[in-house]
Amino acid sequence: PYGGLGMDLSEEIEAFCGPRPDECAFVSEHPEEFERLRQMYYGHLSELMFNHDVAVEELGLSPEDVSNLVSTIEFLYKLGVVRLDNLFGAVLQEIEKRGLLDETLIAFTTDHGEIMYRENAFFQWTHGYQQAPEVIGIPLLLHIPGVAPRNYNAVTRSIDVFPTLLGLSGLKYPADHVQGVDLSDEIRSGGEREGLLAFSHSDVLPDSVVKGGGLPAM
């Protein structure tokens, strides 16, 4: 997560910090500490995620260490966001270069968000085993030829992505054999599908995972 331990991030850090110096104070002023905490995070990933308070005590981390660790991981996450943004942006540039943007349906979404560090979270820097707004409130971003940009504020679900993209493409699908619903009519018209229920993408807590208790099998 957030850039593997073996990755050389020097070029990414330089590219990120150039236009964003205000977001790079810690890594710029304390590069050795940043790398030490980065190594610590990846070396104790499960403990820090699922048994955070105990891990902090066993690792001998001071409140300042924890604050710097939070800054380190948030920075690594931001690098990952920019990495993905550049990759997706390169795809869009190729579409535009070929003059295909006005006839291309583009979708951008994901299956879950991420909890970063907050004291009232059961687990830190993860997305499983707990329901939280930043984990389950995931947008579906669409570029639809011929449809002006606007917000669709009703419920959408991961299972609706496939039938909706087919509907927006004018393709039929065997509705009896596909989960989810086609939201293309509502998206085109600006209306909203009422009564659509979304079940959270999450896991049932195994017996071994309790607050301050054992760790899950990784």
XYZ file of N, CA and C in Angstrom:
654
model
N 0.824 -1.216 0.000
C 0.000 0.000 0.000
C 0.856 1.264 0.000
N 0.409 2.242 -0.764
C 1.024 3.579 -0.770
C 2.483 3.561 -1.225
N 2.845 2.655 -2.103
C 4.228 2.614 -2.570
C 5.033 1.613 -1.777
N 5.412 0.512 -2.399
C 6.062 -0.584 -1.691
C 7.404 -0.217 -1.096
N 7.853 -1.049 -0.183
C 9.085 -0.781 0.551
C 10.295 -0.709 -0.360
N 10.309 -1.519 -1.409
C 11.467 -1.549 -2.282
C 11.486 -0.463 -3.344
N 10.463 0.376 -3.388
C 10.386 1.396 -4.431
C 11.308 2.574 -4.128
N 11.997 3.050 -5.167
C 12.777 4.284 -5.054
C 11.839 5.444 -5.377
N 11.524 6.232 -4.377
C 10.530 7.294 -4.533
C 11.156 8.661 -4.792
N 12.469 8.712 -4.962
C 13.143 10.014 -5.035
C 12.615 10.875 -6.183
N 12.444 10.282 -7.365
C 11.954 11.066 -8.505
C 10.509 11.492 -8.291
N 9.689 10.593 -7.741
C 8.295 10.935 -7.482
C 8.189 12.046 -6.445
N 9.018 11.970 -5.419
C 8.991 13.002 -4.377
C 9.387 14.349 -4.963
N 10.421 14.358 -5.775
C 10.866 15.618 -6.393
C 9.778 16.212 -7.276
N 9.121 15.350 -8.082
C 8.069 15.835 -8.972
C 6.858 16.323 -8.186
N 6.561 15.636 -7.087
C 5.405 16.025 -6.269
C 5.670 17.333 -5.530
N 6.846 17.453 -4.945
C 7.130 18.588 -4.063
C 7.420 19.871 -4.825
N 7.840 19.771 -6.081
C 8.133 20.973 -6.852
C 6.991 21.980 -6.818
N 5.783 21.573 -7.252
C 4.651 22.510 -7.242
C 3.889 22.532 -5.919
N 4.285 21.700 -4.944
C 3.532 21.614 -3.686
C 4.467 21.700 -2.471
N 5.271 22.721 -2.358
C 6.239 22.772 -1.247
C 5.575 22.774 0.125
N 4.360 23.327 0.230
C 3.690 23.393 1.525
C 3.298 22.010 2.039
N 3.146 21.045 1.147
C 2.751 19.699 1.547
C 3.963 18.798 1.792
N 5.156 19.358 1.658
C 6.372 18.544 1.731
C 7.318 18.980 2.836
N 6.816 19.747 3.777
C 7.708 20.296 4.803
C 8.410 19.180 5.571
N 7.657 18.162 6.008
C 8.261 17.121 6.837
C 9.297 16.323 6.058
N 8.933 15.847 4.875
C 9.859 15.008 4.105
C 11.060 15.818 3.618
N 10.877 17.111 3.359
C 11.978 17.952 2.890
C 12.931 18.310 4.021
N 12.376 18.576 5.203
C 13.210 19.009 6.326
C 13.773 17.837 7.124
N 13.134 16.671 7.045
C 13.575 15.511 7.834
C 13.594 14.251 6.972
N 14.397 14.234 5.895
C 14.384 13.083 4.984
C 14.793 11.772 5.651
N 15.751 11.820 6.571
C 16.184 10.588 7.233
C 15.092 10.039 8.145
N 14.404 10.923 8.847
C 13.312 10.498 9.719
C 12.146 9.956 8.880
N 11.877 10.610 7.773
C 10.837 10.122 6.857
C 11.148 8.700 6.411
N 12.385 8.435 6.023
C 12.741 7.106 5.550
C 12.724 6.095 6.694
N 13.138 6.501 7.877
C 13.091 5.595 9.034
C 11.658 5.177 9.341
N 10.749 6.139 9.340
C 9.355 5.838 9.645
C 8.696 5.075 8.502
N 9.117 5.343 7.297
C 8.609 4.562 6.159
C 8.996 3.093 6.317
N 10.242 2.849 6.662
C 10.714 1.486 6.882
C 9.954 0.844 8.045
N 9.744 1.598 9.124
C 9.021 1.076 10.278
C 7.593 0.699 9.898
N 6.941 1.548 9.127
C 5.554 1.287 8.734
C 5.443 -0.028 7.975
N 6.276 -0.217 6.972
C 6.187 -1.437 6.170
C 6.678 -2.662 6.954
N 7.557 -2.437 7.918
C 8.035 -3.560 8.708
C 7.046 -4.015 9.768
N 6.086 -3.149 10.124
C 5.111 -3.479 11.163
C 3.702 -3.122 10.676
N 3.436 -3.432 9.429
C 2.202 -3.002 8.768
C 0.961 -3.511 9.490
N 0.878 -4.824 9.699
C -0.323 -5.410 10.306
C -0.544 -4.890 11.720
N 0.537 -4.819 12.495
C 0.399 -4.360 13.872
C -0.115 -2.926 13.937
N 0.445 -2.050 13.118
C 0.056 -0.646 13.148
C -1.360 -0.443 12.623
N -1.798 -1.294 11.716
C -3.150 -1.184 11.177
C -4.189 -1.732 12.144
N -3.959 -2.950 12.640
C -5.008 -3.678 13.344
C -4.859 -3.697 14.869
N -3.724 -3.297 15.371
C -3.505 -3.306 16.813
C -2.662 -2.090 17.172
N -3.146 -0.937 16.751
C -2.329 0.270 16.687
C -1.782 0.684 18.054
N -2.635 0.788 19.055
C -2.188 1.298 20.353
C -1.116 0.405 20.970
N -1.310 -0.911 20.847
C -0.321 -1.845 21.380
C 0.984 -1.730 20.600
N 0.883 -1.597 19.258
C 2.081 -1.474 18.431
C 2.866 -0.217 18.780
N 2.173 0.885 19.004
C 2.838 2.136 19.382
C 3.624 1.949 20.679
N 3.021 1.256 21.635
C 3.694 1.023 22.916
C 4.885 0.098 22.743
N 4.713 -0.994 21.999
C 5.797 -1.965 21.840
C 6.951 -1.397 21.024
N 6.655 -0.512 20.085
C 7.702 0.104 19.269
C 8.337 1.304 19.968
N 7.785 1.686 21.114
C 8.343 2.805 21.869
C 8.175 4.146 21.187
N 7.052 4.348 20.531
C 6.832 5.585 19.796
C 6.292 6.667 20.713
N 6.909 7.828 20.668
C 6.437 8.980 21.428
C 5.281 9.638 20.668
N 4.528 10.534 21.313
C 3.484 11.266 20.583
C 4.035 11.987 19.346
N 5.248 12.512 19.453
C 5.856 13.167 18.286
C 6.148 12.156 17.187
N 6.618 10.954 17.572
C 6.862 9.899 16.588
C 5.566 9.530 15.861
N 4.481 9.392 16.623
C 3.196 9.037 16.017
C 2.745 10.127 15.056
N 2.895 11.377 15.454
C 2.520 12.498 14.581
C 3.342 12.472 13.293
N 4.642 12.208 13.420
C 5.502 12.142 12.231
C 5.185 10.914 11.378
N 4.796 9.811 12.027
C 4.399 8.616 11.284
C 3.141 8.897 10.475
N 2.184 9.590 11.078
C 0.964 9.975 10.360
C 1.310 10.830 9.148
N 2.202 11.790 9.326
C 2.621 12.652 8.210
C 3.296 11.840 7.117
N 4.115 10.867 7.525
C 4.822 10.026 6.556
C 3.846 9.218 5.712
N 2.878 8.572 6.357
C 1.950 7.703 5.635
C 1.004 8.524 4.765
N 0.554 9.666 5.266
C -0.298 10.523 4.445
C 0.450 11.007 3.205
N 1.734 11.284 3.360
C 2.529 11.710 2.213
C 2.661 10.574 1.204
N 2.914 9.365 1.688
C 3.007 8.210 0.793
C 1.696 7.986 0.054
N 0.582 8.192 0.743
C -0.723 8.025 0.109
C -0.919 9.066 -0.990
N -0.530 10.304 -0.715
C -0.657 11.355 -1.724
C 0.199 11.047 -2.947
N 1.394 10.497 -2.729
C 2.225 10.093 -3.858
C 1.498 9.048 -4.709
N 0.821 8.110 -4.028
C 0.087 7.088 -4.756
C -1.065 7.666 -5.557
N -1.745 8.661 -5.001
C -2.840 9.316 -5.718
C -2.312 10.003 -6.981
N -1.209 10.707 -6.850
C -0.620 11.394 -8.003
C -0.131 10.383 -9.039
N 0.421 9.246 -8.565
C 0.874 8.189 -9.473
C -0.288 7.673 -10.314
N -1.413 7.404 -9.665
C -2.595 6.927 -10.372
C -3.142 8.006 -11.301
N -3.162 9.246 -10.831
C -3.655 10.356 -11.639
C -2.843 10.499 -12.919
N -1.530 10.350 -12.810
C -0.676 10.454 -13.998
C -0.945 9.314 -14.979
N -1.140 8.099 -14.455
C -1.413 6.953 -15.320
C -2.745 7.124 -16.051
N -3.774 7.524 -15.304
C -5.084 7.716 -15.925
C -5.062 8.896 -16.878
N -4.336 9.957 -16.492
C -4.209 11.114 -17.373
C -3.539 10.764 -18.685
N -2.567 9.851 -18.643
C -1.897 9.428 -19.880
C -2.870 8.712 -20.811
N -3.779 7.921 -20.243
C -4.798 7.260 -21.060
C -5.699 8.309 -21.724
N -6.145 9.299 -20.958
C -7.005 10.347 -21.516
C -6.288 11.136 -22.603
N -5.008 11.388 -22.407
C -4.250 12.121 -23.426
C -4.195 11.354 -24.735
N -4.038 10.038 -24.652
C -4.010 9.229 -25.871
C -5.365 9.247 -26.569
N -6.448 9.232 -25.804
C -7.787 9.307 -26.392
C -7.968 10.648 -27.104
N -7.564 11.733 -26.423
C -7.691 13.065 -27.023
C -6.804 13.204 -28.252
N -5.591 12.661 -28.189
C -4.650 12.764 -29.301
C -5.237 12.155 -30.575
N -6.038 11.109 -30.413
C -6.629 10.426 -31.560
C -7.975 11.007 -31.965
N -8.384 12.093 -31.305
C -9.639 12.739 -31.653
C -10.868 11.934 -31.305
N -10.776 11.094 -30.257
C -11.873 10.183 -29.932
C -12.648 10.587 -28.685
N -12.300 11.720 -28.078
C -12.905 12.062 -26.797
C -14.415 12.248 -26.917
N -14.880 12.852 -28.022
C -16.306 13.136 -28.170
C -17.137 11.900 -28.456
N -16.493 10.759 -28.640
C -17.258 9.530 -28.859
C -16.824 8.411 -27.907
N -16.191 8.797 -26.814
C -15.690 7.811 -25.860
C -16.382 7.965 -24.519
N -16.942 6.880 -24.019
C -17.514 6.827 -22.677
C -16.402 6.453 -21.702
N -16.179 7.290 -20.694
C -15.083 7.077 -19.741
C -15.663 6.988 -18.343
N -15.250 5.978 -17.617
C -15.706 5.802 -16.230
C -14.500 5.705 -15.309
N -14.622 6.319 -14.143
C -13.568 6.251 -13.132
C -14.247 6.006 -11.795
N -13.932 4.879 -11.159
C -14.492 4.578 -9.845
C -13.594 3.557 -9.167
N -13.990 3.085 -8.007
C -13.214 2.096 -7.272
C -14.156 1.314 -6.371
N -13.657 0.304 -5.707
C -14.536 -0.527 -4.884
C -14.583 -0.080 -3.430
N -13.694 0.787 -3.005
C -13.726 1.273 -1.623
C -12.794 2.461 -1.483
N -13.017 3.236 -0.430
C -12.091 4.293 -0.067
C -11.138 3.798 1.007
N -10.567 4.733 1.734
C -9.533 4.363 2.704
C -9.654 5.220 3.958
N -9.560 4.572 5.110
C -9.415 5.310 6.360
C -7.938 5.620 6.555
N -7.627 6.865 6.783
C -6.275 7.210 7.152
C -6.202 7.168 8.690
N -5.475 8.053 9.302
C -5.362 8.004 10.766
C -6.392 8.923 11.399
N -7.199 8.372 12.254
C -8.017 9.176 13.168
C -8.251 8.362 14.426
N -8.239 9.029 15.557
C -8.186 8.338 16.841
C -9.419 7.493 17.129
N -10.579 7.853 16.572
C -11.787 7.100 16.886
C -12.070 5.979 15.885
N -11.120 5.692 15.004
C -11.280 4.561 14.084
C -10.826 3.279 14.780
N -11.522 2.184 14.513
C -11.124 0.905 15.098
C -9.734 0.505 14.604
N -9.509 0.669 13.298
C -8.236 0.296 12.692
C -7.755 1.459 11.832
N -6.435 1.584 11.692
C -5.847 2.722 10.990
C -5.312 2.304 9.616
N -5.356 3.240 8.668
C -4.752 3.056 7.343
C -5.251 1.770 6.671
N -6.548 1.618 6.649
C -7.092 0.413 6.040
C -8.521 0.694 5.594
N -9.176 -0.320 5.060
C -10.540 -0.143 4.563
C -11.439 -1.323 4.893
N -10.924 -2.366 5.487
C -11.744 -3.519 5.793
C -12.160 -3.543 7.254
N -13.184 -4.337 7.560
C -13.592 -4.631 8.933
C -14.276 -3.473 9.653
N -14.502 -2.363 8.991
C -15.204 -1.256 9.639
C -15.874 -0.413 8.559
N -17.030 0.132 8.917
C -17.756 0.969 7.975
C -17.568 2.431 8.362
N -17.165 3.222 7.421
C -16.905 4.637 7.676
C -17.198 5.401 6.393
N -17.589 6.661 6.501
C -17.952 7.432 5.308
C -16.864 7.457 4.239
N -15.600 7.601 4.677
C -14.530 7.685 3.682
C -14.269 6.353 2.993
N -14.780 5.259 3.539
C -14.621 3.949 2.923
C -15.766 3.643 1.966
N -16.995 3.962 2.361
C -18.151 3.526 1.574
C -18.746 4.625 0.689
N -18.365 5.889 0.903
C -18.904 6.986 0.087
C -18.061 7.211 -1.154
N -18.207 6.319 -2.143
C -17.316 6.322 -3.308
C -18.029 6.901 -4.535
N -17.448 7.878 -5.204
C -18.095 8.439 -6.392
C -17.886 7.580 -7.637
N -18.816 7.695 -8.547
C -18.684 7.154 -9.902
C -18.592 8.348 -10.839
N -17.426 8.554 -11.426
C -17.186 9.691 -12.316
C -17.324 9.228 -13.754
N -18.144 9.939 -14.531
C -18.408 9.548 -15.908
C -18.202 10.719 -16.855
N -17.586 10.444 -17.986
C -17.589 11.366 -19.128
C -18.460 10.714 -20.183
N -19.590 11.370 -20.503
C -20.571 10.793 -21.417
C -20.704 11.713 -22.622
N -20.359 11.256 -23.811
C -20.502 12.102 -25.002
C -21.931 12.621 -25.149
N -22.055 13.935 -25.344
C -23.361 14.532 -25.558
C -24.124 14.865 -24.293
N -23.568 14.579 -23.116
C -24.239 14.874 -21.849
C -23.410 15.904 -21.099
N -24.038 17.021 -20.744
C -23.322 18.088 -20.037
C -22.954 17.642 -18.629
N -21.833 18.096 -18.096
C -21.423 17.718 -16.734
C -22.444 18.175 -15.702
N -22.729 17.318 -14.761
C -23.610 17.642 -13.645
C -23.426 16.589 -12.567
N -24.007 16.849 -11.409
C -23.942 15.907 -10.301
C -25.178 15.029 -10.280
N -24.956 13.748 -10.051
C -26.044 12.799 -9.817
C -25.903 12.378 -8.360
N -26.802 12.839 -7.521
C -26.617 12.707 -6.077
C -27.311 11.502 -5.465
N -27.978 10.705 -6.280
C -28.649 9.521 -5.744
C -27.644 8.388 -5.547
N -28.137 7.293 -5.000
C -27.289 6.147 -4.704
C -26.824 5.465 -5.986
N -25.554 5.150 -6.048
C -25.019 4.243 -7.065
C -24.223 3.165 -6.343
N -24.093 2.011 -6.983
C -23.419 0.875 -6.354
C -22.437 0.262 -7.339
N -21.480 -0.454 -6.821
C -20.507 -1.109 -7.699
C -21.189 -2.030 -8.698
N -22.249 -2.727 -8.256
C -22.923 -3.666 -9.155
C -23.709 -2.959 -10.256
N -23.905 -1.631 -10.125
C -24.622 -0.889 -11.162
C -23.699 -0.390 -12.269
N -22.395 -0.444 -12.054
C -21.469 0.128 -13.029
C -21.577 -0.589 -14.373
N -21.529 -1.926 -14.362
C -21.551 -2.685 -15.615
C -22.834 -2.445 -16.419
N -24.030 -2.645 -15.823
C -25.229 -2.407 -16.628
C -25.393 -0.951 -17.044
N -24.953 -0.017 -16.211
C -25.079 1.400 -16.569
C -24.181 1.755 -17.750
N -22.955 1.250 -17.762
C -22.058 1.527 -18.889
C -22.609 0.910 -20.177
N -23.178 -0.280 -20.080
C -23.788 -0.879 -21.265
C -24.967 -0.035 -21.735
N -25.790 0.429 -20.791
C -26.927 1.262 -21.165
C -26.498 2.561 -21.813
N -25.470 3.193 -21.262
C -24.960 4.437 -21.849
C -24.341 4.213 -23.219
N -23.909 2.984 -23.481
C -23.322 2.641 -24.782
C -24.376 2.158 -25.779
N -25.636 2.091 -25.346
C -26.696 1.626 -26.231
C -26.697 0.131 -26.450
N -26.107 -0.611 -25.523
C -26.029 -2.065 -25.657
C -27.002 -2.735 -24.692
N -27.599 -3.826 -25.132
C -28.504 -4.585 -24.283
C -27.719 -5.681 -23.561
N -28.259 -6.117 -22.441
C -27.614 -7.168 -21.664
C -28.701 -8.038 -21.045
N -28.394 -9.258 -20.701
C -29.391 -10.145 -20.089
C -29.657 -9.757 -18.638
N -30.647 -8.909 -18.422
C -30.901 -8.355 -17.092
C -31.152 -9.437 -16.049
N -31.714 -10.546 -16.463
C -31.995 -11.621 -15.509
C -30.721 -12.274 -14.984
N -29.626 -12.055 -15.664
C -28.379 -12.705 -15.288
C -27.313 -11.708 -14.825
N -27.697 -10.455 -14.609
C -26.754 -9.416 -14.203
C -27.264 -8.741 -12.941
N -26.427 -8.672 -11.930
C -26.798 -7.933 -10.735
C -26.686 -6.439 -11.006
N -27.424 -5.650 -10.260
C -27.372 -4.212 -10.446
C -28.420 -3.744 -11.424
N -28.542 -2.425 -11.539
C -29.535 -1.823 -12.420
C -28.857 -0.841 -13.362
N -29.516 -0.615 -14.485
C -29.037 0.332 -15.489
C -29.547 1.723 -15.112
N -28.634 2.612 -14.756
C -28.996 3.975 -14.358
C -28.835 4.978 -15.495
N -28.678 4.487 -16.715
C -28.366 5.391 -17.822
C -29.492 6.392 -18.087
N -30.760 5.971 -17.985
C -31.862 6.905 -18.238
C -31.853 8.035 -17.218
N -31.666 7.694 -15.935
C -31.637 8.729 -14.897
C -30.441 9.656 -15.071
N -29.302 9.095 -15.432
C -28.108 9.922 -15.588
C -28.267 10.884 -16.757
N -28.871 10.413 -17.847
C -29.074 11.285 -19.015
C -30.108 12.374 -18.727
N -31.165 12.019 -18.013
C -32.272 12.951 -17.798
C -32.058 13.871 -16.605
N -31.156 13.487 -15.704
C -30.956 14.264 -14.489
C -31.881 13.850 -13.373
N -32.710 12.840 -13.604
C -33.575 12.325 -12.552
C -32.804 11.420 -11.609
N -33.506 10.864 -10.632
C -32.856 9.998 -9.655
C -33.665 8.726 -9.473
N -32.979 7.602 -9.375
C -33.632 6.335 -9.087
C -33.933 6.264 -7.592
N -35.213 6.151 -7.264
C -35.607 6.137 -5.859
C -35.615 4.711 -5.316
N -35.394 4.612 -4.017
C -35.505 3.332 -3.341
C -34.381 2.358 -3.616
N -33.256 2.843 -4.113
C -32.127 1.962 -4.408
C -31.278 1.801 -3.142
N -31.098 0.574 -2.702
C -30.340 0.305 -1.485
C -28.929 -0.145 -1.823
N -27.969 0.353 -1.088
C -26.579 -0.031 -1.289
C -26.077 -0.740 -0.039
N -25.578 -1.928 -0.221
C -25.000 -2.676 0.883
C -23.490 -2.433 0.904
N -22.957 -2.215 2.088
C -21.560 -1.816 2.212
C -20.605 -2.930 1.799
N -19.550 -2.540 1.101
C -18.438 -3.445 0.816
C -17.612 -3.539 2.090
N -17.726 -4.636 2.787
C -16.991 -4.798 4.036
C -16.866 -6.276 4.343
N -16.235 -6.608 5.445
C -16.062 -7.985 5.882
C -16.628 -8.158 7.276
N -17.029 -9.368 7.583
C -17.431 -9.694 8.947
C -16.164 -9.876 9.770
N -16.147 -9.280 10.937
C -14.961 -9.379 11.785
C -14.711 -10.829 12.197
N -13.537 -11.364 11.896
C -13.221 -12.701 12.401
C -13.002 -12.667 13.906
N -13.136 -13.796 14.530
C -13.001 -13.861 15.997
C -11.637 -13.364 16.463
N -10.629 -13.517 15.601
C -9.270 -13.142 16.014
C -9.028 -11.647 15.982
N -9.968 -10.882 15.406
C -9.770 -9.444 15.290
C -10.692 -8.742 16.276
N -10.137 -8.243 17.344
C -10.870 -7.467 18.319
C -10.015 -6.264 18.670
N -10.658 -5.239 19.099
C -9.917 -4.029 19.456
C -8.952 -4.346 20.581
N -7.656 -4.139 20.311
C -6.628 -4.401 21.301
C -6.310 -5.873 21.445
N -6.815 -6.717 20.538
C -6.593 -8.149 20.654
C -5.742 -8.688 19.528
N -6.086 -9.877 19.066
C -5.257 -10.556 18.082
C -5.336 -9.944 16.704
N -4.440 -10.351 15.855
C -4.362 -9.858 14.493
C -4.993 -10.868 13.534
N -5.546 -10.376 12.402
C -6.068 -11.311 11.416
C -4.933 -11.984 10.668
N -5.225 -13.118 10.086
C -4.233 -13.757 9.221
C -4.031 -12.914 7.981
N -2.795 -12.639 7.631
C -2.490 -11.785 6.489
C -1.900 -12.629 5.361
